[in-house]
Amino acid sequence: MRPADLSAHATGDIDIIAKAPAGILELDGKPIEAEEPFPDVFHTSVTAGPGEHTIAILWENGKQEIRFFVGKNPPEEFKAFQRHPPVPGVQCTQCHGLSRRGRFRFKGGCFDCHQKEKETFAEIHAHMEHTFVECGTCHNAHGSTAAKHLIYPREIMCKLCHN
């Protein structure tokens, strides 16, 4: 789900992306409308006033919830959210598509935009490019509160596979 849990945002314009079977999105306990660019994938933008907020996606027998903060001086547990991609107007279909079976999937192509990173991949990463199935193994393409859009800070990320 985007934005990341416990993320802090300078403005009230929040881009929401969530995935759930026949999901319903809520902002602070109130339903919000969203487009469904792919089956069971929901996208919308909302303007939230200053302060702490909750986004939830609900589905039959399930719920996922995140908290975020808007405005200056967020509480200590909230970390600044770095949005990706930083350029407005990038459509979901640039990076995502449907499989032959009609399932939502990542199409790949990170290096279509990140050519410089492809050239320096071996210098930046401890593993070779072919080691990872896709960049999303470590990076959250929608944004993160960790540096380099990592899903978790590096010291945690590496320990997920290495003891």
mmCIF file of C-alpha atoms in Angstrom:
data_model
loop_
_atom_site.group_PDB
_atom_site.id
_atom_site.type_symbol
_atom_site.label_atom_id
_atom_site.label_comp_id
_atom_site.label_asym_id
_atom_site.label_seq_id
_atom_site.Cartn_x
_atom_site.Cartn_y
_atom_site.Cartn_z
ATOM 1 C CA MET A 1 0.000 0.000 0.000
ATOM 2 C CA ARG A 2 1.174 3.514 -0.697
ATOM 3 C CA PRO A 3 1.974 5.748 1.094
ATOM 4 C CA ALA A 4 4.221 3.897 3.508
ATOM 5 C CA ASP A 5 3.058 3.274 7.068
ATOM 6 C CA LEU A 6 4.204 5.969 9.505
ATOM 7 C CA SER A 7 5.172 8.306 6.659
ATOM 8 C CA ALA A 8 5.242 12.104 6.919
ATOM 9 C CA HIS A 9 4.135 14.376 4.066
ATOM 10 C CA ALA A 10 4.679 18.116 3.690
ATOM 11 C CA THR A 11 1.388 18.739 1.866
ATOM 12 C CA GLY A 12 -2.064 17.265 2.083
ATOM 13 C CA ASP A 13 -2.013 15.820 -1.466
ATOM 14 C CA ILE A 14 -1.643 12.081 -0.927
ATOM 15 C CA ASP A 15 -1.473 9.503 -3.724
ATOM 16 C CA ILE A 16 -3.012 6.211 -2.574
ATOM 17 C CA ILE A 17 -2.356 2.826 -4.167
ATOM 18 C CA ALA A 18 -3.697 -0.363 -2.618
ATOM 19 C CA LYS A 19 -4.321 -3.940 -3.698
ATOM 20 C CA ALA A 20 -6.980 -6.271 -2.318
ATOM 21 C CA PRO A 21 -9.691 -8.559 -3.666
ATOM 22 C CA ALA A 22 -12.816 -6.405 -4.133
ATOM 23 C CA GLY A 23 -11.383 -3.832 -1.744
ATOM 24 C CA ILE A 24 -12.940 -0.708 -0.325
ATOM 25 C CA LEU A 25 -10.708 2.251 0.576
ATOM 26 C CA GLU A 26 -11.273 4.430 3.632
ATOM 27 C CA LEU A 27 -9.606 7.619 4.824
ATOM 28 C CA ASP A 28 -10.051 8.195 8.541
ATOM 29 C CA GLY A 29 -12.912 5.682 8.620
ATOM 30 C CA LYS A 30 -14.859 7.224 5.710
ATOM 31 C CA PRO A 31 -15.135 5.518 2.294
ATOM 32 C CA ILE A 32 -13.282 7.190 -0.575
ATOM 33 C CA GLU A 33 -13.752 6.617 -4.284
ATOM 34 C CA ALA A 34 -10.890 5.184 -6.290
ATOM 35 C CA GLU A 35 -10.252 4.101 -9.853
ATOM 36 C CA GLU A 36 -9.411 0.458 -10.522
ATOM 37 C CA PRO A 37 -6.714 0.536 -13.246
ATOM 38 C CA PHE A 38 -6.224 -3.238 -12.882
ATOM 39 C CA PRO A 39 -8.344 -5.923 -11.226
ATOM 40 C CA ASP A 40 -8.228 -5.502 -7.430
ATOM 41 C CA VAL A 41 -5.781 -2.564 -7.658
ATOM 42 C CA PHE A 42 -7.077 0.791 -6.433
ATOM 43 C CA HIS A 43 -5.671 4.262 -7.053
ATOM 44 C CA THR A 44 -6.789 7.705 -5.948
ATOM 45 C CA SER A 45 -5.458 11.012 -4.679
ATOM 46 C CA VAL A 46 -6.843 12.784 -1.649
ATOM 47 C CA THR A 47 -6.182 16.035 0.125
ATOM 48 C CA ALA A 48 -5.766 15.514 3.843
ATOM 49 C CA GLY A 49 -5.597 18.321 6.376
ATOM 50 C CA PRO A 50 -2.688 18.735 8.775
ATOM 51 C CA GLY A 51 -2.294 16.032 11.388
ATOM 52 C CA GLU A 52 -2.370 12.256 11.667
ATOM 53 C CA HIS A 53 -4.565 10.171 9.342
ATOM 54 C CA THR A 54 -5.380 6.524 8.654
ATOM 55 C CA ILE A 55 -5.895 4.840 5.286
ATOM 56 C CA ALA A 56 -7.465 1.405 5.268
ATOM 57 C CA ILE A 57 -8.334 -1.070 2.568
ATOM 58 C CA LEU A 58 -10.980 -3.561 3.549
ATOM 59 C CA TRP A 59 -12.024 -6.762 1.835
ATOM 60 C CA GLU A 60 -13.989 -9.830 2.853
ATOM 61 C CA ASN A 61 -12.271 -11.253 5.949
ATOM 62 C CA GLY A 62 -9.374 -8.792 5.739
ATOM 63 C CA LYS A 63 -8.072 -5.304 6.376
ATOM 64 C CA GLN A 64 -4.790 -3.462 5.921
ATOM 65 C CA GLU A 65 -4.220 -0.117 7.552
ATOM 66 C CA ILE A 66 -1.483 2.515 7.515
ATOM 67 C CA ARG A 67 -1.000 5.760 9.401
ATOM 68 C CA PHE A 68 0.502 8.900 7.922
ATOM 69 C CA PHE A 69 1.063 12.497 8.996
ATOM 70 C CA VAL A 70 0.578 15.706 7.013
ATOM 71 C CA GLY A 71 2.237 19.004 7.879
ATOM 72 C CA LYS A 72 5.187 20.411 9.732
ATOM 73 C CA ASN A 73 6.752 18.880 12.844
ATOM 74 C CA PRO A 74 5.513 15.287 12.590
ATOM 75 C CA PRO A 75 5.740 13.099 15.691
ATOM 76 C CA GLU A 76 9.060 11.249 16.006
ATOM 77 C CA GLU A 77 7.722 7.875 14.784
ATOM 78 C CA PHE A 78 6.764 9.375 11.382
ATOM 79 C CA LYS A 79 9.528 9.539 8.766
ATOM 80 C CA ALA A 80 9.645 11.707 5.626
ATOM 81 C CA PHE A 81 8.149 9.989 2.569
ATOM 82 C CA GLN A 82 10.113 10.231 -0.690
ATOM 83 C CA ARG A 83 7.678 9.745 -3.556
ATOM 84 C CA HIS A 84 8.692 7.841 -6.675
ATOM 85 C CA PRO A 85 8.435 8.533 -9.485
ATOM 86 C CA PRO A 86 9.065 12.203 -8.825
ATOM 87 C CA VAL A 87 7.652 13.221 -12.202
ATOM 88 C CA PRO A 88 3.857 13.683 -12.351
ATOM 89 C CA GLY A 89 1.988 12.049 -15.201
ATOM 90 C CA VAL A 90 3.584 8.586 -15.111
ATOM 91 C CA GLN A 91 0.750 6.129 -15.668
ATOM 92 C CA CYS A 92 0.364 2.763 -13.899
ATOM 93 C CA THR A 93 0.644 1.013 -17.264
ATOM 94 C CA GLN A 94 4.198 2.280 -17.759
ATOM 95 C CA CYS A 95 5.421 -0.203 -15.153
ATOM 96 C CA HIS A 96 2.503 -2.599 -14.667
ATOM 97 C CA GLY A 97 0.350 -4.805 -16.865
ATOM 98 C CA LEU A 98 -1.697 -7.969 -16.865
ATOM 99 C CA SER A 99 -0.283 -11.444 -17.303
ATOM 100 C CA ARG A 100 -1.762 -13.811 -19.876
ATOM 101 C CA ARG A 101 -3.952 -15.128 -17.064
ATOM 102 C CA GLY A 102 -5.216 -11.619 -16.293
ATOM 103 C CA ARG A 103 -3.240 -11.139 -13.102
ATOM 104 C CA PHE A 104 -1.734 -7.790 -12.128
ATOM 105 C CA ARG A 105 2.052 -7.825 -12.464
ATOM 106 C CA PHE A 106 5.157 -5.676 -12.644
ATOM 107 C CA LYS A 107 6.421 -5.507 -16.232
ATOM 108 C CA GLY A 108 9.976 -4.577 -15.314
ATOM 109 C CA GLY A 109 11.759 -1.848 -17.156
ATOM 110 C CA CYS A 110 13.269 0.070 -14.241
ATOM 111 C CA PHE A 111 16.379 0.573 -16.329
ATOM 112 C CA ASP A 112 14.299 2.209 -19.068
ATOM 113 C CA CYS A 113 14.381 5.337 -16.895
ATOM 114 C CA HIS A 114 17.365 4.520 -14.678
ATOM 115 C CA GLN A 115 20.124 4.065 -17.263
ATOM 116 C CA LYS A 116 22.788 5.615 -15.008
ATOM 117 C CA GLU A 117 21.973 3.093 -12.274
ATOM 118 C CA LYS A 118 22.300 0.220 -14.753
ATOM 119 C CA GLU A 119 25.830 1.376 -15.604
ATOM 120 C CA THR A 120 26.806 1.598 -11.929
ATOM 121 C CA PHE A 121 24.691 -1.323 -10.637
ATOM 122 C CA ALA A 122 27.689 -3.462 -9.632
ATOM 123 C CA GLU A 123 29.316 -0.512 -7.821
ATOM 124 C CA ILE A 124 26.167 0.281 -5.815
ATOM 125 C CA HIS A 125 24.830 -3.223 -5.117
ATOM 126 C CA ALA A 126 26.462 -6.133 -3.322
ATOM 127 C CA HIS A 127 24.870 -8.596 -5.777
ATOM 128 C CA MET A 128 24.890 -8.854 -9.546
ATOM 129 C CA GLU A 129 21.782 -7.762 -11.432
ATOM 130 C CA HIS A 130 20.685 -11.317 -12.284
ATOM 131 C CA THR A 131 20.561 -12.242 -8.563
ATOM 132 C CA PHE A 132 17.334 -10.294 -8.115
ATOM 133 C CA VAL A 133 14.077 -11.293 -9.787
ATOM 134 C CA GLU A 134 13.199 -7.601 -9.989
ATOM 135 C CA CYS A 135 14.157 -4.311 -8.373
ATOM 136 C CA GLY A 136 11.059 -4.598 -6.153
ATOM 137 C CA THR A 137 12.828 -7.270 -4.131
ATOM 138 C CA CYS A 138 14.528 -4.430 -2.246
ATOM 139 C CA HIS A 139 13.045 -1.169 -3.553
ATOM 140 C CA ASN A 140 9.519 0.187 -3.307
ATOM 141 C CA ALA A 141 8.870 1.747 -6.691
ATOM 142 C CA HIS A 142 6.004 3.806 -5.285
ATOM 143 C CA GLY A 143 8.103 5.530 -2.628
ATOM 144 C CA SER A 144 9.542 4.924 0.791
ATOM 145 C CA THR A 145 10.617 6.441 4.075
ATOM 146 C CA ALA A 146 14.034 4.758 3.687
ATOM 147 C CA ALA A 147 16.924 6.043 1.540
ATOM 148 C CA LYS A 148 17.040 4.983 -2.126
ATOM 149 C CA HIS A 149 13.384 3.898 -1.916
ATOM 150 C CA LEU A 150 14.409 0.749 -0.042
ATOM 151 C CA ILE A 151 11.538 -1.187 1.475
ATOM 152 C CA TYR A 152 13.458 -1.142 4.771
ATOM 153 C CA PRO A 153 16.671 0.637 5.795
ATOM 154 C CA ARG A 154 19.746 -1.135 4.352
ATOM 155 C CA GLU A 155 20.855 -2.611 7.681
ATOM 156 C CA ILE A 156 17.470 -4.370 7.943
ATOM 157 C CA MET A 157 17.073 -5.109 4.223
ATOM 158 C CA CYS A 158 20.269 -7.171 3.925
ATOM 159 C CA LYS A 159 19.428 -9.203 7.047
ATOM 160 C CA LEU A 160 16.203 -10.428 5.463
ATOM 161 C CA CYS A 161 18.271 -12.835 3.335
ATOM 162 C CA HIS A 162 21.576 -12.856 5.243
ATOM 163 C CA ASN A 163 21.903 -13.812 8.920
#
